[in-house]
CSV table of C-alpha atoms and ligand atoms in Angstrom, one decimal:
chain,number,residue,atom,x,y,z
A,10,MET,CA,0.1,-0.2,0.3
A,11,LYS,CA,2.0,3.5,-1.0
A,12,PHE,CA,1.8,5.6,1.2
A,13,VAL,CA,1.6,3.9,4.8
A,14,PRO,CA,5.0,3.7,6.0
A,15,SER,CA,5.8,-0.5,7.0
A,16,GLN,CA,4.9,-0.4,10.9
A,17,VAL,CA,1.9,0.5,9.8
A,18,LEU,CA,1.3,-2.4,8.0
A,19,ALA,CA,2.2,-4.4,10.6
A,20,PHE,CA,-0.3,-3.3,13.8
A,21,LEU,CA,-3.0,-4.5,10.5
A,22,ASP,CA,-1.9,-8.0,12.1
A,23,THR,CA,-2.5,-7.0,16.1
A,24,PRO,CA,-5.4,-9.3,17.2
A,25,ILE,CA,-8.3,-7.9,18.7
A,26,SER,CA,-11.4,-9.3,20.3
A,27,LEU,CA,-15.8,-8.3,20.0
A,28,ALA,CA,-18.2,-9.6,22.8
A,29,LYS,CA,-19.9,-7.0,21.3
A,30,LEU,CA,-21.2,-3.8,20.2
A,31,GLU,CA,-23.0,-0.6,21.4
A,32,LEU,CA,-24.6,1.8,19.0
A,33,VAL,CA,-25.6,4.9,20.9
A,34,VAL,CA,-26.8,8.1,20.2
A,35,LEU,CA,-26.5,11.0,21.3
A,36,ASP,CA,-28.1,14.6,21.0
A,37,VAL,CA,-25.2,17.4,22.7
A,38,PRO,CA,-28.1,20.6,22.8
A,39,GLN,CA,-25.5,23.3,21.6
A,40,VAL,CA,-24.6,26.0,23.4
A,41,GLN,CA,-26.5,28.6,20.5
A,42,PRO,CA,-27.5,27.8,17.2
A,43,PHE,CA,-25.2,27.2,14.2
A,44,LYS,CA,-25.9,28.3,10.9
A,45,SER,CA,-24.8,27.6,7.1
A,46,ALA,CA,-24.8,27.3,3.5
A,47,ILE,CA,-26.2,23.7,4.4
A,48,GLY,CA,-28.7,24.4,7.5
A,49,VAL,CA,-29.2,25.9,10.9
A,50,ARG,CA,-28.0,23.1,14.0
A,51,ASN,CA,-29.7,23.7,17.5
A,52,SER,CA,-28.0,20.8,18.5
A,53,ARG,CA,-25.4,17.3,17.8
A,54,GLN,CA,-26.9,14.1,16.9
A,55,ALA,CA,-23.8,12.2,17.0
A,56,LEU,CA,-23.9,8.0,17.3
A,57,VAL,CA,-21.3,6.6,18.9
A,58,VAL,CA,-19.9,2.7,18.7
A,59,CYS,CA,-18.8,1.1,21.3
A,60,TRP,CA,-16.8,-1.9,20.7
A,61,HIS,CA,-17.0,-4.5,24.4
A,62,THR,CA,-14.0,-6.8,24.0
A,63,LEU,CA,-14.1,-10.3,25.4
A,64,GLU,CA,-11.0,-9.2,28.1
A,65,GLY,CA,-14.1,-6.4,29.4
A,66,ALA,CA,-11.8,-3.5,27.1
A,67,VAL,CA,-14.3,-0.4,25.6
A,68,GLY,CA,-13.5,1.4,23.3
A,69,TYR,CA,-15.3,4.9,21.6
A,70,GLY,CA,-15.5,6.0,18.2
A,71,GLU,CA,-17.5,8.7,17.1
A,72,CYS,CA,-19.2,8.9,13.5
A,73,SER,CA,-18.9,13.0,12.4
A,74,CYS,CA,-22.2,12.4,9.9
A,75,ARG,CA,-25.1,14.8,10.2
A,76,PRO,CA,-28.6,13.8,11.1
A,77,ASP,CA,-29.4,14.6,7.7
A,78,PRO,CA,-27.6,14.0,3.7
A,79,PHE,CA,-26.8,17.7,3.6
A,80,TYR,CA,-23.1,17.2,4.6
A,81,SER,CA,-22.8,13.8,1.9
A,82,HIS,CA,-24.8,11.3,1.3
A,83,GLU,CA,-24.7,9.7,4.9
A,84,PHE,CA,-27.2,10.5,7.9
A,85,VAL,CA,-27.1,9.4,11.3
A,86,GLN,CA,-30.1,6.6,10.7
A,87,GLY,CA,-28.9,5.8,8.0
A,88,ALA,CA,-25.3,4.5,9.8
A,89,LEU,CA,-26.8,2.8,12.2
A,90,GLU,CA,-28.6,0.6,9.2
A,91,VAL,CA,-25.4,0.3,7.5
A,92,ILE,CA,-23.4,-1.0,10.8
A,93,LYS,CA,-26.0,-3.6,12.4
A,94,LYS,CA,-27.1,-4.5,8.4
A,95,PHE,CA,-23.1,-4.7,7.1
A,96,ILE,CA,-21.3,-4.6,9.1
A,97,PHE,CA,-21.8,-6.3,12.3
A,98,PRO,CA,-23.3,-9.8,11.0
A,99,GLN,CA,-19.1,-10.0,9.4
A,100,LEU,CA,-17.9,-8.8,12.5
A,101,LYS,CA,-15.7,-12.4,14.0
A,102,ALA,CA,-15.5,-12.7,18.0
A,103,LYS,CA,-11.7,-12.8,17.5
A,104,THR,CA,-9.9,-11.0,14.7
A,105,THR,CA,-7.4,-8.2,13.9
A,106,TYR,CA,-7.5,-4.9,13.0
A,107,GLY,CA,-6.7,-6.2,8.9
A,108,SER,CA,-9.8,-8.3,8.9
A,109,VAL,CA,-12.3,-5.7,9.9
A,110,LEU,CA,-10.5,-3.0,7.7
A,111,ARG,CA,-11.7,-5.5,4.9
A,112,VAL,CA,-14.7,-6.1,6.0
A,113,LEU,CA,-14.9,-2.6,6.2
A,114,GLN,CA,-13.4,-1.9,2.6
A,115,LYS,CA,-16.3,-4.0,1.2
A,116,ILE,CA,-19.1,-1.3,1.8
A,117,ARG,CA,-18.8,1.2,-1.1
A,118,GLY,CA,-18.8,4.6,0.7
A,119,TRP,CA,-20.2,5.2,4.2
A,120,HIS,CA,-16.8,6.5,5.1
A,121,PHE,CA,-18.3,7.8,8.7
A,122,THR,CA,-19.5,4.7,9.8
A,123,LYS,CA,-16.9,2.8,9.3
A,124,ALA,CA,-14.3,5.3,10.4
A,125,ALA,CA,-16.3,5.4,13.8
A,126,VAL,CA,-16.2,1.5,14.2
A,127,GLU,CA,-12.3,1.9,13.2
A,128,PHE,CA,-12.0,4.5,15.3
A,129,ALA,CA,-13.9,2.2,18.4
A,130,MET,CA,-11.8,-0.9,17.8
A,131,ASN,CA,-8.3,1.1,17.5
A,132,ASP,CA,-9.7,2.4,20.8
A,133,ALA,CA,-10.4,-0.7,22.7
A,134,ILE,CA,-6.6,-1.7,21.4
A,135,ARG,CA,-5.8,0.9,22.7
A,136,HIS,CA,-7.2,0.5,26.6
A,137,THR,CA,-6.0,-3.5,25.7
A,138,THR,CA,-2.4,-3.0,24.9
A,139,GLY,CA,-1.4,0.6,24.6
A,140,LYS,CA,-0.4,1.1,21.1
A,141,GLY,CA,-2.7,1.8,18.7
A,142,ILE,CA,-2.3,2.7,15.1
A,143,LEU,CA,-1.4,5.7,15.4
A,144,GLU,CA,1.2,4.6,18.3
A,145,ALA,CA,2.8,2.7,15.5
A,146,TRP,CA,3.2,5.6,12.7
A,147,GLY,CA,5.7,6.3,15.4
A,148,ARG,CA,6.1,9.7,13.6
A,149,PRO,CA,6.8,13.0,16.4
A,150,ARG,CA,3.6,15.3,17.5
A,151,LEU,CA,3.1,17.9,18.8
A,152,ARG,CA,2.9,18.7,22.3
A,153,LYS,CA,-0.1,21.0,21.8
A,154,VAL,CA,-1.7,22.0,19.0
A,155,PRO,CA,-3.3,25.1,17.3
A,156,VAL,CA,-7.0,25.6,16.6
A,157,GLY,CA,-8.7,28.2,14.9
A,158,ILE,CA,-12.4,28.7,15.2
A,159,SER,CA,-15.5,27.8,12.4
A,160,MET,CA,-18.2,31.1,12.9
A,161,GLY,CA,-21.6,30.5,11.1
A,162,LEU,CA,-23.9,32.8,8.9
A,163,PHE,CA,-24.2,36.1,11.0
A,164,GLU,CA,-28.5,38.3,11.0
A,165,GLU,CA,-26.1,41.8,11.5
A,166,ALA,CA,-22.6,42.8,10.6
A,167,THR,CA,-22.6,44.0,14.8
A,168,HIS,CA,-23.5,40.5,15.8
A,169,MET,CA,-19.7,39.3,13.4
A,170,GLN,CA,-17.5,42.0,15.0
A,171,THR,CA,-19.2,41.1,18.6
A,172,ALA,CA,-18.4,37.1,17.6
A,173,ILE,CA,-14.9,38.0,16.2
A,174,GLU,CA,-14.0,40.4,19.1
A,175,ALA,CA,-14.2,37.2,21.0
A,176,ALA,CA,-12.4,35.4,19.6
A,177,ILE,CA,-9.8,37.2,19.3
A,178,GLN,CA,-10.1,37.4,23.2
A,179,GLU,CA,-10.3,33.5,23.2
A,180,GLY,CA,-6.7,33.5,21.4
A,181,TYR,CA,-8.0,31.1,18.0
A,182,ARG,CA,-5.4,31.1,15.9
A,183,ARG,CA,-7.9,30.9,13.0
A,184,LEU,CA,-11.3,33.0,11.7
A,185,LYS,CA,-13.5,31.3,9.3
A,186,PHE,CA,-16.8,32.4,8.4
A,187,LYS,CA,-19.3,30.7,6.7
A,188,ILE,CA,-20.7,32.0,3.6
A,189,ASN,CA,-23.4,31.2,0.6
A,190,PRO,CA,-24.3,33.2,-2.4
A,191,ALA,CA,-26.9,35.4,-0.3
A,192,TYR,CA,-24.6,36.6,2.4
A,193,THR,CA,-24.0,40.0,0.4
A,194,LYS,CA,-24.8,43.1,2.9
A,195,PRO,CA,-21.9,45.1,2.6
A,196,ALA,CA,-21.4,45.8,6.1
A,197,PHE,CA,-20.1,41.9,6.5
A,198,LEU,CA,-17.2,42.4,4.0
A,199,GLU,CA,-16.0,46.1,6.3
A,200,VAL,CA,-16.3,44.3,9.6
A,201,LEU,CA,-13.7,41.2,7.1
A,202,LYS,CA,-10.9,43.7,5.5
A,203,ASN,CA,-10.8,46.1,9.4
A,204,THR,CA,-10.1,42.9,11.1
A,205,GLN,CA,-6.8,42.6,12.5
A,206,HIS,CA,-6.2,38.8,12.9
A,207,PRO,CA,-3.0,37.6,10.3
A,208,HIS,CA,-5.5,34.2,9.7
A,209,LEU,CA,-9.2,34.0,8.3
A,210,SER,CA,-10.8,32.0,5.8
A,211,PHE,CA,-13.7,31.0,4.6
A,212,ASP,CA,-15.9,28.3,4.5
A,213,ALA,CA,-19.1,28.1,1.6
A,214,ASN,CA,-20.0,24.3,1.7
A,215,GLY,CA,-20.0,23.9,-2.1
A,216,SER,CA,-23.6,26.7,-2.1
A,217,PHE,CA,-21.8,28.7,-4.8
A,218,THR,CA,-23.2,28.4,-8.7
A,219,GLU,CA,-21.3,29.0,-12.0
A,220,ASN,CA,-23.8,32.7,-11.5
A,221,ASP,CA,-22.4,33.2,-8.4
A,222,PHE,CA,-18.8,34.4,-9.4
A,223,GLU,CA,-19.3,37.8,-8.8
A,224,THR,CA,-20.6,37.0,-5.6
A,225,LEU,CA,-17.6,34.6,-4.7
A,226,ALA,CA,-14.8,37.2,-6.6
A,227,SER,CA,-15.6,39.9,-3.2
A,228,PHE,CA,-14.9,37.9,-1.3
A,229,ALA,CA,-12.4,36.1,-3.2
A,230,ARG,CA,-10.8,39.4,-4.2
A,231,LEU,CA,-10.3,39.5,0.2
A,232,GLY,CA,-7.4,37.3,-0.2
A,233,TYR,CA,-8.4,34.7,2.2
A,234,MET,CA,-8.9,31.0,1.9
A,235,ILE,CA,-12.2,30.1,0.4
A,236,GLU,CA,-13.0,26.5,2.1
A,237,GLN,CA,-15.6,23.9,-0.5
A,238,PRO,CA,-16.5,26.8,-2.8
A,239,PHE,CA,-18.5,24.8,-5.4
A,240,ALA,CA,-20.7,20.9,-4.7
A,241,PRO,CA,-18.5,19.0,-4.8
A,242,GLY,CA,-18.1,17.1,-8.6
A,243,ASN,CA,-17.6,21.0,-9.4
A,244,ALA,CA,-14.5,21.2,-8.0
A,245,TYR,CA,-13.7,22.7,-12.6
A,246,LEU,CA,-15.5,25.4,-11.5
A,247,GLN,CA,-12.9,26.8,-9.5
A,248,LYS,CA,-9.8,26.5,-12.5
A,249,ARG,CA,-12.8,28.3,-14.6
A,250,PHE,CA,-13.6,31.3,-12.1
A,251,GLN,CA,-9.7,31.4,-11.7
A,252,GLN,CA,-9.6,32.0,-15.2
A,253,GLU,CA,-12.7,34.5,-16.4
A,254,VAL,CA,-12.3,36.2,-12.7
A,255,GLY,CA,-8.7,36.4,-10.7
A,256,PRO,CA,-6.8,34.9,-8.3
A,257,ALA,CA,-8.8,33.1,-6.1
A,258,ILE,CA,-7.1,30.7,-2.8
A,259,PHE,CA,-8.9,27.0,-3.0
A,260,CYS,CA,-9.0,24.7,-0.4
A,261,LEU,CA,-11.4,22.1,-0.2
A,262,ASP,CA,-13.6,19.9,1.9
A,263,GLU,CA,-17.2,18.0,0.5
A,264,GLU,CA,-15.2,17.1,-2.6
A,265,VAL,CA,-11.8,14.5,-1.4
A,266,GLU,CA,-13.5,11.2,0.4
A,267,SER,CA,-10.5,9.7,-1.1
A,268,LEU,CA,-6.9,9.5,-1.9
A,269,GLY,CA,-7.7,9.0,-5.6
A,270,HIS,CA,-10.1,11.8,-5.5
A,271,LEU,CA,-6.6,14.5,-3.5
A,272,ILE,CA,-4.5,13.4,-6.2
A,273,GLU,CA,-7.2,14.1,-9.2
A,274,GLN,CA,-7.6,18.2,-7.6
A,275,LYS,CA,-4.4,18.2,-6.2
A,276,ASP,CA,-2.6,21.1,-8.2
A,277,ASN,CA,-6.5,22.0,-8.7
A,278,LEU,CA,-6.6,23.3,-4.2
A,279,ALA,CA,-4.1,25.3,-2.0
A,280,GLU,CA,-5.2,23.6,0.6
A,281,LEU,CA,-6.4,20.3,2.3
A,282,ASN,CA,-9.1,20.1,4.8
A,283,ILE,CA,-8.7,15.9,6.0
A,284,LYS,CA,-11.9,14.7,7.9
A,285,PRO,CA,-10.6,11.6,9.4
A,286,GLY,CA,-14.1,10.3,9.1
A,287,ARG,CA,-14.8,11.5,5.6
A,288,ILE,CA,-11.5,10.7,4.2
A,289,GLY,CA,-13.7,7.3,6.1
A,290,GLY,CA,-10.3,6.6,8.9
A,291,LEU,CA,-7.3,6.2,10.3
A,292,LEU,CA,-5.3,4.1,7.7
A,293,ALA,CA,-7.0,6.1,4.9
A,294,THR,CA,-6.4,9.5,6.9
A,295,ILE,CA,-2.4,8.1,8.1
A,296,GLN,CA,-2.4,7.3,3.9
A,297,MET,CA,-3.3,11.0,3.1
A,298,ILE,CA,-1.4,13.0,5.0
A,299,ASN,CA,1.9,10.7,4.3
A,300,TYR,CA,1.0,11.5,0.7
A,301,CYS,CA,0.6,15.3,1.6
A,302,PHE,CA,4.3,15.6,3.4
A,303,ASP,CA,5.4,14.1,0.1
A,304,HIS,CA,3.3,16.2,-2.4
A,305,SER,CA,4.3,19.4,-0.3
A,306,ILE,CA,0.5,20.3,0.6
A,307,LYS,CA,-0.4,22.3,2.7
A,308,VAL,CA,-2.5,20.0,5.2
A,309,TRP,CA,-5.0,20.8,8.1
A,310,ILE,CA,-7.6,18.9,10.6
A,311,GLY,CA,-11.6,19.9,10.3
A,312,GLY,CA,-14.1,19.3,12.7
A,313,MET,CA,-18.0,18.3,12.6
A,314,PHE,CA,-19.1,19.6,15.2
A,315,GLU,CA,-18.2,16.1,17.3
A,316,THR,CA,-18.3,15.3,20.9
A,317,GLY,CA,-15.7,16.1,23.2
A,318,ILE,CA,-14.8,11.9,22.0
A,319,GLY,CA,-14.8,13.3,18.0
A,320,ARG,CA,-12.4,15.6,18.8
A,321,SER,CA,-10.1,13.3,20.9
A,322,GLN,CA,-10.2,11.3,17.7
A,323,ASN,CA,-8.9,14.4,16.0
A,324,LEU,CA,-6.8,16.4,17.4
A,325,GLN,CA,-5.0,12.7,17.8
A,326,ILE,CA,-4.7,12.9,14.4
A,327,ALA,CA,-3.9,17.0,14.5
A,328,ALA,CA,-0.4,16.9,16.6
A,329,PHE,CA,1.0,14.9,14.0
A,330,ILE,CA,1.3,17.9,11.1
A,331,THR,CA,3.0,19.8,12.6
A,332,ASP,CA,3.2,22.7,10.1
A,333,ALA,CA,-0.3,23.4,10.2
A,334,SER,CA,-1.9,26.4,11.5
A,335,ALA,CA,-4.8,25.8,12.4
A,336,HIS,CA,-7.5,22.8,12.7
A,337,ASP,CA,-11.0,23.5,13.1
A,338,GLN,CA,-10.9,21.5,16.5
A,339,SER,CA,-13.0,23.7,19.4
A,340,PRO,CA,-13.1,23.1,22.8
A,341,SER,CA,-15.5,21.6,23.8
A,342,SER,CA,-17.5,24.9,25.9
A,343,ARG,CA,-18.3,26.1,22.0
A,344,TYR,CA,-20.3,24.4,21.3
A,345,PHE,CA,-21.7,22.2,23.7
A,346,THR,CA,-22.5,22.8,27.8
A,347,LYS,CA,-22.2,19.8,28.8
A,348,ASP,CA,-20.4,17.7,26.8
A,349,VAL,CA,-19.9,13.8,27.7
A,350,LEU,CA,-16.1,13.8,29.0
A,351,GLN,CA,-14.6,13.8,32.7
A,352,HIS,CA,-12.7,16.1,31.2
A,353,PRO,CA,-13.7,18.4,28.4
A,354,ILE,CA,-11.3,19.6,25.6
A,355,GLU,CA,-9.9,22.6,26.5
A,356,MET,CA,-8.1,25.6,24.9
A,357,GLU,CA,-5.3,27.3,26.2
A,358,GLU,CA,-4.1,30.5,24.2
A,359,GLY,CA,-5.4,28.9,21.1
A,360,TYR,CA,-4.5,25.2,21.5
A,361,ILE,CA,-5.4,22.2,23.1
A,362,LYS,CA,-2.5,20.5,25.3
A,363,THR,CA,-1.4,16.6,24.2
A,364,GLU,CA,-2.5,14.9,28.3
A,365,ASN,CA,-5.9,16.7,27.0
A,366,PHE,CA,-6.4,14.8,24.6
A,367,VAL,CA,-4.1,11.8,24.3
A,368,LYS,CA,-6.8,9.7,27.1
A,369,ILE,CA,-10.2,10.5,27.4
A,370,SER,CA,-12.3,9.2,30.1
A,371,ILE,CA,-16.5,9.3,29.1
A,372,ASP,CA,-18.2,11.1,32.4
A,373,THR,CA,-20.7,7.8,32.0
A,374,GLN,CA,-23.7,10.1,33.4
A,375,THR,CA,-24.1,12.4,31.1
A,376,PHE,CA,-23.2,10.4,28.7
A,377,LYS,CA,-26.0,7.6,29.5
A,378,GLN,CA,-28.0,10.7,30.7
A,379,LEU,CA,-27.7,12.8,26.0
A,380,THR,CA,-28.8,9.2,25.3
A,381,ILE,CA,-31.7,8.9,23.3
A,382,ASN,CA,-31.8,5.0,21.5
A,383,LYS,CA,-29.3,2.4,22.4
A,384,GLU,CA,-29.4,-0.7,21.1
A,385,VAL,CA,-26.9,-3.7,22.0
A,386,LEU,CA,-25.7,-6.7,19.0
A,387,LYS,CA,-24.1,-9.5,20.9
A,388,ARG,CA,-21.5,-11.8,19.4
B,9,LIG,O1,-17.9,22.2,6.4
B,9,LIG,O2,-16.3,22.3,8.1
B,9,LIG,C1,-16.6,22.5,7.4
B,9,LIG,C2,-19.5,21.0,10.3
B,9,LIG,C3,-19.4,20.7,10.1
B,9,LIG,C4,-19.9,20.4,8.6
B,9,LIG,C5,-19.2,21.3,8.2
B,9,LIG,C6,-18.5,22.1,8.4
B,9,LIG,C7,-18.2,22.3,10.0
B,9,LIG,C8,-18.1,22.8,10.4
B,9,LIG,C9,-17.5,22.7,12.0
B,9,LIG,O3,-17.1,24.1,10.2
B,9,LIG,C10,-15.7,23.2,13.1
B,9,LIG,C11,-16.1,22.0,14.0
B,9,LIG,O4,-16.7,20.9,14.4
B,9,LIG,O5,-15.5,23.4,14.6
B,10,LIG,MG1,-15.6,22.8,4.8
């Protein structure tokens, strides 16, 4: 397998047992609603896969997909169904990391779903042996990870101004603004032009079309990176925009679901947002990050409003990317009144320290309180 080091391939022989899978759907209330081109979100519905071994260890994996198919085709109820019908029946009580991946790889798509199973299995292995696939990778890791904030669409420029001041005060290393083609109030651009922060960016979540070049140009002219301007499958419009309208710095998110997609797009992007779930899990992420390192592609880890379980997964990976200026991994308090961890993810001056995410403990009482559905699949 290209771009995967031999020690990671050797790790695929690691044995793991399975007594049962618990599929838990959480509904975690948010501090405030979040509006993007995708829609308005008031709470984070999250599917958590709990992998119980025969020896009594438990590993957790969060499925980052949304409850609706508006970011990708996956959605929480669909993910549940795929695990119940097509993944769990193929899993053996005594198996290996590599055999589980082969079960997952047979299924087309459903990357967030498959990744959640891989995360949970890997976490169970870490609890059993102290060493997971990321530890096997063995690259140097940062001791603290720089964090960027993703800010929803604002109704008023004054609200935007207040949010920017708060984010700067909290120390975020990058401020990312959601945009869409209807976000045309000149007052927004005024606020953005007057913002004193070394790193601003935009995220359109694929909402622009070839009829919106003029509005997109008003953002591109500010000189900041624009994430996923066009709907997935339409990245060719980025070239056309640059030829017909002018220079722009583009970053891809939704577009890139596999290494093949990245290889096709590598000359069409300035940066890549990797969501480990979107591209199908940990092994796929190691491979893609190695590819980016080899090809000098600027890469960072994106978020999907994960609870502390998913944040910790993402942060463990982000720690390997030693030259990124920020990852979309805000602390728990940014989104949630209460997280499901005993020690919520906390940010200090724009960074999250390793000890805060490398080993997490679930707050079982809160986890139970926020559970809206639970299914137990016994091997
Ligand atoms: O496009 O990056 C995105 C959240 C859900 C779906 C898509 C995206 C996002 C974010 C959130 O921007 C970033 C975060 O989790 O802090
Ligand atoms: Mg995005």
